[in-house]
Coordinates of C-alpha atoms in Angstrom, one line a residue:
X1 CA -40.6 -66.9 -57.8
X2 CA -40.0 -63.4 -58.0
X3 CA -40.2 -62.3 -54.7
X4 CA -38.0 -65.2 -54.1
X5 CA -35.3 -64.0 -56.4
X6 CA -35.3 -60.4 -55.2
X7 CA -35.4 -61.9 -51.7
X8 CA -31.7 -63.5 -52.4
X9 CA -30.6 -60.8 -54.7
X10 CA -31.6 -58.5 -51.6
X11 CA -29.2 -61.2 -49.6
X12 CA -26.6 -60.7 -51.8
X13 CA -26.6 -57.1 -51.9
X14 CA -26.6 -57.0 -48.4
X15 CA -24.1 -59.7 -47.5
X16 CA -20.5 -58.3 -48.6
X17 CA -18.8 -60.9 -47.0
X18 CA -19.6 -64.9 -44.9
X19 CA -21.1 -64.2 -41.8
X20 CA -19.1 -64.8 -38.2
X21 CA -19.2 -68.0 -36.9
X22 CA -21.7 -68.6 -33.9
X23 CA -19.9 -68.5 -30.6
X24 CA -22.6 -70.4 -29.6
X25 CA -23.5 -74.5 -30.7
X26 CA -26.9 -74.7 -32.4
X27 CA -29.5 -77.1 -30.9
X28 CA -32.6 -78.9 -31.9
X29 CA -35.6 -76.6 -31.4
X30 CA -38.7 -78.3 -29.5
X31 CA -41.4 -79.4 -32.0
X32 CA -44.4 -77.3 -31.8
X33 CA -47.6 -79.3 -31.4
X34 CA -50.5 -78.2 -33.6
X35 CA -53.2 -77.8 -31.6
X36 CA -56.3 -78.3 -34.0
X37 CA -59.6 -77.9 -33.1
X38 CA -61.9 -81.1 -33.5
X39 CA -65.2 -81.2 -35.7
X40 CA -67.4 -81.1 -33.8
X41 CA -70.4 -79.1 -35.9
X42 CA -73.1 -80.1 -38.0
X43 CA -70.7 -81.4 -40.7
X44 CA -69.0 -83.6 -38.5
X45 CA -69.3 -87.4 -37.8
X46 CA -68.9 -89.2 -35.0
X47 CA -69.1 -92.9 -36.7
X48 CA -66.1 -95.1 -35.3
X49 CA -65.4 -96.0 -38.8
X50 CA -64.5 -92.3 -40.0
X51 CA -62.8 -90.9 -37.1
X52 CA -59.3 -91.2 -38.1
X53 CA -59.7 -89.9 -40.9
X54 CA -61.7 -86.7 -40.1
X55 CA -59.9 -85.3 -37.2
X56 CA -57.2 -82.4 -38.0
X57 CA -58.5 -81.6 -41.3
X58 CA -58.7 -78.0 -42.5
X59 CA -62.0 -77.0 -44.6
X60 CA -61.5 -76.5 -48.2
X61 CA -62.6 -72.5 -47.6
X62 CA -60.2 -72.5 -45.1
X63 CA -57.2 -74.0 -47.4
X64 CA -58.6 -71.3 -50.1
X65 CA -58.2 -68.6 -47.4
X66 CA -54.6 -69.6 -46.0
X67 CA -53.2 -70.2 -50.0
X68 CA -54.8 -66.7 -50.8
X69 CA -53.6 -64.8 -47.6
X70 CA -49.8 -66.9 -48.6
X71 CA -49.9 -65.1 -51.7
X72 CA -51.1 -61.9 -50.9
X73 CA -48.1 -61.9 -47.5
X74 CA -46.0 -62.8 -50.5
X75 CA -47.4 -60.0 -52.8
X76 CA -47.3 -57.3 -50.1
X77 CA -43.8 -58.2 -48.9
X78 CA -42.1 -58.2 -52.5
X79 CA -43.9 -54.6 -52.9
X80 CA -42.4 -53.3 -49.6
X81 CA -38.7 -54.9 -50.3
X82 CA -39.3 -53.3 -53.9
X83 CA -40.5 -49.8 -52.0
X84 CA -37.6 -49.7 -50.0
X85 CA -34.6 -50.9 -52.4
X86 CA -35.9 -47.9 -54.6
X87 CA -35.7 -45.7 -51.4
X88 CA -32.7 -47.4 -50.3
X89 CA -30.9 -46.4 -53.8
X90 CA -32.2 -42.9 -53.5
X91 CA -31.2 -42.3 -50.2
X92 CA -27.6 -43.8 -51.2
X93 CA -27.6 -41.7 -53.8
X94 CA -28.8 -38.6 -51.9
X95 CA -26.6 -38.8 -49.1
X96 CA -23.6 -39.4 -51.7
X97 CA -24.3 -36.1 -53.3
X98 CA -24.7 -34.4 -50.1
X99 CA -21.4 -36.2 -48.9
X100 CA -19.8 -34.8 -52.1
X101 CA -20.9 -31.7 -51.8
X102 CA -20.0 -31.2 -48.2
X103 CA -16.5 -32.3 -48.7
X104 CA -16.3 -29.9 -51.6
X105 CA -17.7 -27.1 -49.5
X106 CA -14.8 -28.5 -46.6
X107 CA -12.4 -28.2 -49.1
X108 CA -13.7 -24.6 -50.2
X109 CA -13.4 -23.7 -46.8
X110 CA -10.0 -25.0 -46.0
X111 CA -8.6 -23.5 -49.5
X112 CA -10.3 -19.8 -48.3
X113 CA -9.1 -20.1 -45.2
X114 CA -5.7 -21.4 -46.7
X115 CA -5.7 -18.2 -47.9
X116 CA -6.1 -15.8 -45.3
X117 CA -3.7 -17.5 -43.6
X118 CA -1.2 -16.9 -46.4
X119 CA -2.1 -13.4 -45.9
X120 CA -1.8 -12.7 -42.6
X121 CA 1.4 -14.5 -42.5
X122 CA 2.8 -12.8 -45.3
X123 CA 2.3 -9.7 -43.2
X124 CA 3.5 -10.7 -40.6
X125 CA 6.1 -12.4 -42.0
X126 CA 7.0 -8.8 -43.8
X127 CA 6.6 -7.2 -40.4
X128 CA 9.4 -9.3 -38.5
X129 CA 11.6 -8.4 -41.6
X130 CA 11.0 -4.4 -41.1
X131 CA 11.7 -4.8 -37.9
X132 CA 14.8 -7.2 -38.4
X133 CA 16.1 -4.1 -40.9
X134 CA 14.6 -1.4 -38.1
X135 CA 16.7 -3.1 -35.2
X136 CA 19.4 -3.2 -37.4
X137 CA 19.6 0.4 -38.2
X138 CA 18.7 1.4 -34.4
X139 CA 21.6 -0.7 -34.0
X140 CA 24.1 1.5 -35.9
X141 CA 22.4 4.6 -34.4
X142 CA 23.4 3.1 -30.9
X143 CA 27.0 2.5 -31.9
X144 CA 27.3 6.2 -33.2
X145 CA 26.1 7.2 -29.8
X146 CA 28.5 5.2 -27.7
X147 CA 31.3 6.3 -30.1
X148 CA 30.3 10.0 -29.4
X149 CA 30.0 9.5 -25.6
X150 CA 33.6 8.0 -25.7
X151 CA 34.6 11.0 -28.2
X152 CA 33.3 13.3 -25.4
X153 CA 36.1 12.4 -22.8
X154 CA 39.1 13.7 -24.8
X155 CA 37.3 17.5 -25.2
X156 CA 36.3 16.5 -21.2
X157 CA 40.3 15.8 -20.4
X158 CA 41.2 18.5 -22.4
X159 CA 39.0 21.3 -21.2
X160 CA 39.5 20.6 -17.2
X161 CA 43.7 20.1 -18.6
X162 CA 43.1 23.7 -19.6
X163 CA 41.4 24.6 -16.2
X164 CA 43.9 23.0 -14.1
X165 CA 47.0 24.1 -16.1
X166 CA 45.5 27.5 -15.8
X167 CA 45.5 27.6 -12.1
X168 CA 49.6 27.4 -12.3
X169 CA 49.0 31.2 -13.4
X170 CA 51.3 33.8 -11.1
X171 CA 49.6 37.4 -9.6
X172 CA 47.8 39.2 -11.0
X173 CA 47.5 36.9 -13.9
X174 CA 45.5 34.3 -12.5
X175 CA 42.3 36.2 -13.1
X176 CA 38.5 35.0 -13.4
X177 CA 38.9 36.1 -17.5
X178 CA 37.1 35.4 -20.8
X179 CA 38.7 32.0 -21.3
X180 CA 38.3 30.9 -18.3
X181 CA 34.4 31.6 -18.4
X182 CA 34.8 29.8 -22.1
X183 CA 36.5 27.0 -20.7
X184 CA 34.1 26.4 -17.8
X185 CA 31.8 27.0 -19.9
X186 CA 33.1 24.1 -22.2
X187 CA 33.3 21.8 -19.2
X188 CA 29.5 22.0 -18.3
X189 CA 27.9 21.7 -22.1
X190 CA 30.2 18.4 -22.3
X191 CA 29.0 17.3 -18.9
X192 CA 25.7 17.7 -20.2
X193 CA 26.1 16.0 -23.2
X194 CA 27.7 13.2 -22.0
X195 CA 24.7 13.0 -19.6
X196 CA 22.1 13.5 -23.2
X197 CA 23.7 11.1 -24.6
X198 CA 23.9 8.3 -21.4
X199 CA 19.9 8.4 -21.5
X200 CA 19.8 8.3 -25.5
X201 CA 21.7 5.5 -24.9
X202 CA 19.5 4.0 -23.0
X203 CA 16.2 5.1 -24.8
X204 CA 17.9 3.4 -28.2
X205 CA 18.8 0.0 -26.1
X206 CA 14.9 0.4 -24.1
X207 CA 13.6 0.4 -27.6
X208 CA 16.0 -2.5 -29.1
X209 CA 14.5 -4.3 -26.2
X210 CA 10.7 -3.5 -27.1
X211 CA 11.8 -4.1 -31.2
X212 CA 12.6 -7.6 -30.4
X213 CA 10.4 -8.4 -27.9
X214 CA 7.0 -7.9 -30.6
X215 CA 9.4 -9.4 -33.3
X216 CA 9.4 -12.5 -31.1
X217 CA 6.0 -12.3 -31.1
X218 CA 5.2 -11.8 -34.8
X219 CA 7.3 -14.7 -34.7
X220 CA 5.5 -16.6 -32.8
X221 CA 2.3 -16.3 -34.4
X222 CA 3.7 -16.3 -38.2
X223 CA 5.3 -20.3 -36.8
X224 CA 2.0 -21.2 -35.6
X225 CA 0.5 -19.9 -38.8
X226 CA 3.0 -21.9 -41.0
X227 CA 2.4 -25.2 -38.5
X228 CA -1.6 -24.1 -39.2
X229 CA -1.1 -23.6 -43.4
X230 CA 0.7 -27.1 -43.3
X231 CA -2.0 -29.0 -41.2
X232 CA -5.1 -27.2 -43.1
X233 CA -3.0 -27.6 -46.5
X234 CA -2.7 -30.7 -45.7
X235 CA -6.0 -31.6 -44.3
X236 CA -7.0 -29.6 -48.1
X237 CA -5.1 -32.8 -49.7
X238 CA -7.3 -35.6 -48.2
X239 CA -10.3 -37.4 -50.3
X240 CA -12.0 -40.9 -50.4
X241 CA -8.8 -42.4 -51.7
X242 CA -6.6 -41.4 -49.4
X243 CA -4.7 -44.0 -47.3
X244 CA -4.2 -42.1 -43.9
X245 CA -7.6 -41.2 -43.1
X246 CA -9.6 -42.9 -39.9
X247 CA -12.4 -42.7 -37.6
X248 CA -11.8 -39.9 -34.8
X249 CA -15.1 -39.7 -33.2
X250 CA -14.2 -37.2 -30.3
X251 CA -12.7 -34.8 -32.7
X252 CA -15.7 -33.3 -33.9
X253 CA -16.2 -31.2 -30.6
X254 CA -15.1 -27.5 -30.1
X255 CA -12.0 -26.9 -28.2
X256 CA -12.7 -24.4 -25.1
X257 CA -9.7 -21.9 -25.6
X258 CA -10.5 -22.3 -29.3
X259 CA -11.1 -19.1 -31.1
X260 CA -13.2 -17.2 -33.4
X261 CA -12.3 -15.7 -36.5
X262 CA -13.2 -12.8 -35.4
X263 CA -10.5 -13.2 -32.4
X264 CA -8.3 -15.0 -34.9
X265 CA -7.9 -12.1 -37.4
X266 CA -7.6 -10.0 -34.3
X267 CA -5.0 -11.2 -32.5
X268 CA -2.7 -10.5 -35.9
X269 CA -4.1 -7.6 -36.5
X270 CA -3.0 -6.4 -33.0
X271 CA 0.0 -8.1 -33.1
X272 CA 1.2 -6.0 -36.1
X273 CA -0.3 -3.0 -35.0
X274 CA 1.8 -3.3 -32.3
X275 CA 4.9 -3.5 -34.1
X276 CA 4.2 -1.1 -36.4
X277 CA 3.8 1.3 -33.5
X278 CA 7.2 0.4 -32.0
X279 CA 8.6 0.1 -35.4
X280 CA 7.6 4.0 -35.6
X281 CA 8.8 5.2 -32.8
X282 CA 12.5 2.9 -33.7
X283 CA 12.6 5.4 -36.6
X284 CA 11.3 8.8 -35.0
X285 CA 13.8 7.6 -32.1
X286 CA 16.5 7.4 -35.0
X287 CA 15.7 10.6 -36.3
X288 CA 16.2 12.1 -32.6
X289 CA 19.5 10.6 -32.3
X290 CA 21.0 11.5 -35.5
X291 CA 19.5 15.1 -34.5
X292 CA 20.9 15.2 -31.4
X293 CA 24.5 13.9 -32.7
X294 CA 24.3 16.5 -35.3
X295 CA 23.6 19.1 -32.9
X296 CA 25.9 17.8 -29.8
X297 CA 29.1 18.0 -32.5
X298 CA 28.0 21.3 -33.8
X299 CA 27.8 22.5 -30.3
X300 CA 31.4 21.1 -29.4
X301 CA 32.9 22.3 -32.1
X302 CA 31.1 26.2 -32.2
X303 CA 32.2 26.2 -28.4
X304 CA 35.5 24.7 -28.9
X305 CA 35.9 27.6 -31.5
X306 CA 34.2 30.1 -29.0
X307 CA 37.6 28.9 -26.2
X308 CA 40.3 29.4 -29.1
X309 CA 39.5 32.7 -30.4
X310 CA 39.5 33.6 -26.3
X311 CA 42.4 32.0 -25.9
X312 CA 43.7 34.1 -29.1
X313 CA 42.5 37.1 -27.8
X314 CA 43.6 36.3 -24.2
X315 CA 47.6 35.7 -25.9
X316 CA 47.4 38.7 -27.8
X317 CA 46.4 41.0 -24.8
X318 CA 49.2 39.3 -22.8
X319 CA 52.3 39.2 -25.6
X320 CA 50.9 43.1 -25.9
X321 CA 51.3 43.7 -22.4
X322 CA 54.2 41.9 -21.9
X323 CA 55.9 44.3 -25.0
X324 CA 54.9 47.4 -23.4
X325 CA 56.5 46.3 -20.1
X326 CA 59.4 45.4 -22.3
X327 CA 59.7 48.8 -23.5
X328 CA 58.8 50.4 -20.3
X329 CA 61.5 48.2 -18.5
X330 CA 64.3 49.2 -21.5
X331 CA 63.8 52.7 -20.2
X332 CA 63.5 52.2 -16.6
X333 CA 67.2 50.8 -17.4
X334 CA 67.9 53.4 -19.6
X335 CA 67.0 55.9 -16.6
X336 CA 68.5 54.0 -13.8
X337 CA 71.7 54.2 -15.9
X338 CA 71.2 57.9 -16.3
X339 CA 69.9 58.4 -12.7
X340 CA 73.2 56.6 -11.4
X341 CA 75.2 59.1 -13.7
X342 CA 73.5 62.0 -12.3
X343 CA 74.2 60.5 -8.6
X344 CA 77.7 60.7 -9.4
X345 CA 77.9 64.1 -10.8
X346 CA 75.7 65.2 -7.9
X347 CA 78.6 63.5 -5.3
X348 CA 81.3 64.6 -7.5
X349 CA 79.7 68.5 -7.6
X350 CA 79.3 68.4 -3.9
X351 CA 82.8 67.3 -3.0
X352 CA 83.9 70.3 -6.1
X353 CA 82.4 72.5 -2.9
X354 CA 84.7 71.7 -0.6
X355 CA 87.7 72.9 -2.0
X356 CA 86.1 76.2 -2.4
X357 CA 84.3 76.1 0.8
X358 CA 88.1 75.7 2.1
X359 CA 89.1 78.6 0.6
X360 CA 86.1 80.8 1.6
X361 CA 86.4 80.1 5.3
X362 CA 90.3 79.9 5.7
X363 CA 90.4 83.5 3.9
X364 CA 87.5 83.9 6.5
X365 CA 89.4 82.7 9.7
X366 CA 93.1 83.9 8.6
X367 CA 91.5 87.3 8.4
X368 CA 89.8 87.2 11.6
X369 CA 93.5 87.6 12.9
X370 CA 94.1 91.0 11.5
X371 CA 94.6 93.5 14.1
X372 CA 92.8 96.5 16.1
X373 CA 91.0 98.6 13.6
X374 CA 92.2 96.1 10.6
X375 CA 89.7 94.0 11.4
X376 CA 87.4 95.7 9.2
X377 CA 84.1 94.5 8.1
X378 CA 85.1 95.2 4.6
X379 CA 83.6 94.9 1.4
X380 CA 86.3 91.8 1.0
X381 CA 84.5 90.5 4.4
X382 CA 81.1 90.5 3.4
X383 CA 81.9 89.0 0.0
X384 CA 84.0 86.2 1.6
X385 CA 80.6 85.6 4.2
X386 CA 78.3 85.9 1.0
X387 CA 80.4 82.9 -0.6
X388 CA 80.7 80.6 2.2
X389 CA 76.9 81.2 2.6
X390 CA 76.1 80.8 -1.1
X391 CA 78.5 77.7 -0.9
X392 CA 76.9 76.2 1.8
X393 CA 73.1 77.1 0.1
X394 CA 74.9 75.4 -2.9
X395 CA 76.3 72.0 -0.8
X396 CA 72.6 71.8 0.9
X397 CA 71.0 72.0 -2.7
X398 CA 72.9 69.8 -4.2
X399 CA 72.6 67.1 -0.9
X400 CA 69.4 67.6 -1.3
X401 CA 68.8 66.8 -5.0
X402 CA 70.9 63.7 -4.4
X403 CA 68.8 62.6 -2.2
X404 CA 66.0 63.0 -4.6
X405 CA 68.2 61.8 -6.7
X406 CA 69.0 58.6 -4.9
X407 CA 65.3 58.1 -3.6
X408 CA 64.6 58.2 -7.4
X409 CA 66.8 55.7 -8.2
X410 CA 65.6 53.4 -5.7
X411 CA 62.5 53.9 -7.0
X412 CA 63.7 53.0 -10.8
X413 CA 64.7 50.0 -9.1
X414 CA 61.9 48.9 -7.5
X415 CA 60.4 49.6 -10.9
X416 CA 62.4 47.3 -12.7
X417 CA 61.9 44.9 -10.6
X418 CA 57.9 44.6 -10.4
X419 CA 58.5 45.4 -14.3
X420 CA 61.0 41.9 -14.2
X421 CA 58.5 40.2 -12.8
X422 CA 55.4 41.3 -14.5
X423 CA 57.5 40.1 -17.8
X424 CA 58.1 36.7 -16.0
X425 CA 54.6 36.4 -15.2
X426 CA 53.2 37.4 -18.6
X427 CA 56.0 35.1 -20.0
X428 CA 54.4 32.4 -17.7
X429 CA 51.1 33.4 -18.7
X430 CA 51.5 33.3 -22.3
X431 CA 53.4 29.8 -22.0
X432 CA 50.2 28.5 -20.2
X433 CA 48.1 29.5 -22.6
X434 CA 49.6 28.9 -25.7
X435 CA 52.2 26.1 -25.1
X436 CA 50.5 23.9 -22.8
X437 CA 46.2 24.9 -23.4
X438 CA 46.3 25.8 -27.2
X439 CA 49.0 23.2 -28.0
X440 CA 46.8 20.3 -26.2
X441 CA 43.4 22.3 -28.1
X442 CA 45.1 21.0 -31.5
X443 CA 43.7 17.6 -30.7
X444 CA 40.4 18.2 -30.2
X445 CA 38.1 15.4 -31.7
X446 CA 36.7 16.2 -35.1
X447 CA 33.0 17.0 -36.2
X448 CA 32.9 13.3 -37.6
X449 CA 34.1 12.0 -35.0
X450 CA 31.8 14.2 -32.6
X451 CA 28.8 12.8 -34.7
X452 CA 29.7 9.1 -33.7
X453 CA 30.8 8.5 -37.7
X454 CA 34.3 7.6 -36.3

C-alpha cells in the first residue's frame, strides 16, 4: 500500500497537467497464451479421473516463491523511487542554488561592467566636450588670422601707393634714398606675412579638420557605449519574474569580430589618446598663432614707424634744401639786378668815351693841318696822342669788363633758372612725400587691428 501511494503521489508530482490525446486509436492487444509445463514427475498422475484437475497448476513452493519475489520487486522498487525522489529534491535544490548563484554572479558582472562603461564613457564623453571648447577656440584664433591677412592689404596698398607715387619724382630727386629702401623694405615683410599667415591659415583649418574628425570618433564610440549601458542595464534588470524573457538557444555562441576586454578598454584608451594628442597640438597651434599675430603687428607697426621717421627726415632734408635754394635764388636776383646795373653803367661809361675820344682826335687831326715847321711834335702833341691812347686803353677795358660783365649775367641767369627749377622740383618732392605718402600713411591699420582683434 505504500509503495502504491508513493507510486501515485510520484504521478502526481510528475504530471503538471492531462496528458495529449493519442493521435493514434488504441486496440485490443493479442492474449498471451500461458504456456505451462505439464506434470509429468514423480508427483504427478496420469489417472483419467484427475487429469483436469492437475494440469496447469503451480506448486505450493513455487506460489511461496512468486508471492515472496512480488514483494521483495515491490520492496526494492519503493526503496529506489524513495532513493531517487530524495536525490531528485537534492538535485533540484542544488541546481536552484547554483542557478541563483550564477545569475547573481551574471548580474555582478553586468553591474561591474555597467561600471566601466560609465567610465570610459564619461571620458570620453568629457573628451568630445574639450575638444567641442578646443575647436571652438581654434575657431576664433582662425578668424583673427583671416582678419589680419585682410588688415595686411591696406599697409600692402599703401606701401606700393607710396612706391608708385614716388616714381612721379622730377631729376635729381627721384633717387634710390632711405625711404625708398624703408618702403620696399615695408613691401617685402608684408608680402611675407601675408604669405605666414596664408599657411597659418591653413595649419589652424588642417587641424579643425583633424579636431573634428577624432571628435567624431569619440563620438562614435561614447553612442555605442550609451546603446551598450542601456542593453547591459537593461539586461542587469531581468530575473525569474520578468515577462520578456525567452529561449534564445543560438545566442550563447561567441561572435567572431567580438572583442576582448583587453581590446575593448583599448580601443578607448586609444581613441582618447588620440584626441588628447590633437587636442594638444590645437592649443600649442593656438599659442603659435596668437604669437605670430603678436609679433606680425609689432613688426608692421615698428616698420611702419621705421618709413615715417624716413619720410620725416627725407621732408626735412628737402624743405632745408629747398630754403637754401630760396635764399641762394633771392641773391642770384639780387645780383642779376645789380649785374644789369653795372651793364648799364659799363655802356653808359663807354659811350662817356666818345665824346672825349672826339675831342682828342679832332684836336689831333685839326692840328695835323698846321703848317711847315708848325707842325711840331710838341709837348701838346704827345699829350693829345697819350689821351687818345689812354682813351682807347680805357674804351677796350671797359668793352671788355662788359663783356665779363654780360657773360656774368648770363650766367646769373642760367643760375636762376636751374635754381627755379630745383625749387619746383623740391616743391614737387616735398608734395610727394608729405601730401600724397605721409597723408595716405595716417591710415595705416592699427596694432589691434594688425593682431586680428578687429
Amino acid at each position: 500500500a505504500a509503495c502504491t501511494e508513493g507510486a501515485m503521489a510520484g504521478e502526481r508530482a510528475l504530471l503538471t497537467k492531462e496528458p495529449a490525446p493519442q493521435t493514434v486509436p488504441a486496440t485490443q492487444l493479442p492474449m498471451k497464451v500461458a504456456e505451462v509445463a505439464l506434470n509429468t514427475g514423480l508427483d504427478s498422475s496420469c489417472g483419467l479421473a484427475t487429469a483436469g484437475f492437475r494440469t496447469a497448476k503451480y506448486r505450493p513452493c513455487e506460489w511461496h516463491e512468486h508471492h515472496h519475489g512480488l514483494q521483495l520487486e515491490a520492496t526494492v522498487g519503493c526503496e529506489q523511487a524513495e532513493r531517487c525522489r530524495l536525490e531528485a529534491r537534492g538535485l533540484a535544490r542544488s541546481t536552484a542554488a547554483a542557478a541563483q548563484r550564477a545569475q547573481q554572479d551574471s548580474t555582478a558582472a553586468l553591474g561591474q561592467r555597467l561600471h566601466d562603461i560609465h567610465f570610459w564613457k564619461a571620458e570620453l564623453q568629457k573628451e568630445i566636450e574639450d575638444l567641442d571648447a578646443e575647436t571652438g577656440l581654434l575657431a576664433a584664433q582662425k578668424v583673427r588670422l583671416e582678419r589680419a591677412l585682410d588688415a595686411t592689404e591696406l599697409p600692402y596698398a599703401i606701401a606700393t601707393d607710396n612706391l608708385q607715387c614716388r616714381e612721379r619724382r622730377q631729376h635729381p630727386d627721384l633717387v634710390r634714398d632711405q625711404v625708398e629702401i624703408e618702403l620696399l623694405k615695408e613691401a617685402e615683410l608684408i608680402r611675407n606675412i601675408q604669405e605666414l599667415l596664408k599657411r597659418t591659415l591653413m595649419q589652424a583649418v588642417n587641424q579643425m579638420r583633424l579636431n573634428r574628425d577624432h571628435k567624431e570618433v569619440c563620438e562614435m564610440d561614447w553612442s555605442d557605449k550609451v546603446e551598450t549601458y542601456n542593453i547591459d542595464e537593461k539586461c542587469g534588470r531581468y530575473n525569474n519574474q520578468s515577462t520578456n524573457i525567452q529561449f534564445h538557444p543560438g545566442s550563447v555562441k561567441f561572435e567572431e569580430s567580438a572583442s576582448t576586454p583587453e581590446t575593448w578598454s583599448k580601443f578607448s584608451h586609444d581613441n582618447i589618446y588620440r584626441a588628447e594628442r590633437e587636442k594638444m597640438a590645437s592649443i600649442n597651434l593656438r599659442a603659435l598663432i596668437d604669437s605670430i599675430l603678436h609679433d606680425v603687428s609689432e613688426d608692421l607697426r615698428m616698420q611702419c614707424a621705421a618709413v615715417n621717421e624716413a619720410f620725416a627726415r627725407r621732408c626735412e632734408e628737402l624743405e632745408d634744401a629747398k630754403h637754401k635754394l630760396e635764399y641762394h635764388l633771392k641773391n642770384t636776383l639780387k645780383e642779376i639786378g645789380d649785374q644789369e646795373a653795372n651793364i648799364a653803367a659799363l655802356k653808359q661809361a663807354i659811350k662817356d668815351k666818345e665824346t672825349p675820344m672826339k675831342v682828342a682826335q679832332t684836336r689831333l687831326y685839326d692840328r695835323s693841318f698846321r703848317p711847315n715847321v708848325e707842325l711840331c711834335r710838341d709837348p701838346a702833341q704827345f699829350r693829345l696822342i697819350s689821351e687818345v691812347g689812354e682813351l682807347t686803353e680805357s674804351i677796350e677795358s671797359l668793352k671788355k669788363k662788359l663783356l665779363e660783365s654780360e657773360q656774368s649775367l648770363r650766367n646769373l641767369e642760367d643760375t636762376r633758372m636751374n635754381l627755379e627749377k630745383e625749387i619746383a622740383v623740391k616743391t614737387n618732392s616735398i608734395f610727394i612725400d608729405k601730401q600724397k605718402c605721409m597723408a595716405h600713411r595716417t591710415h595705416y591699420p592699427v596694432v589691434l587691428k594688425l593682431a586680428g582683434y578687429q
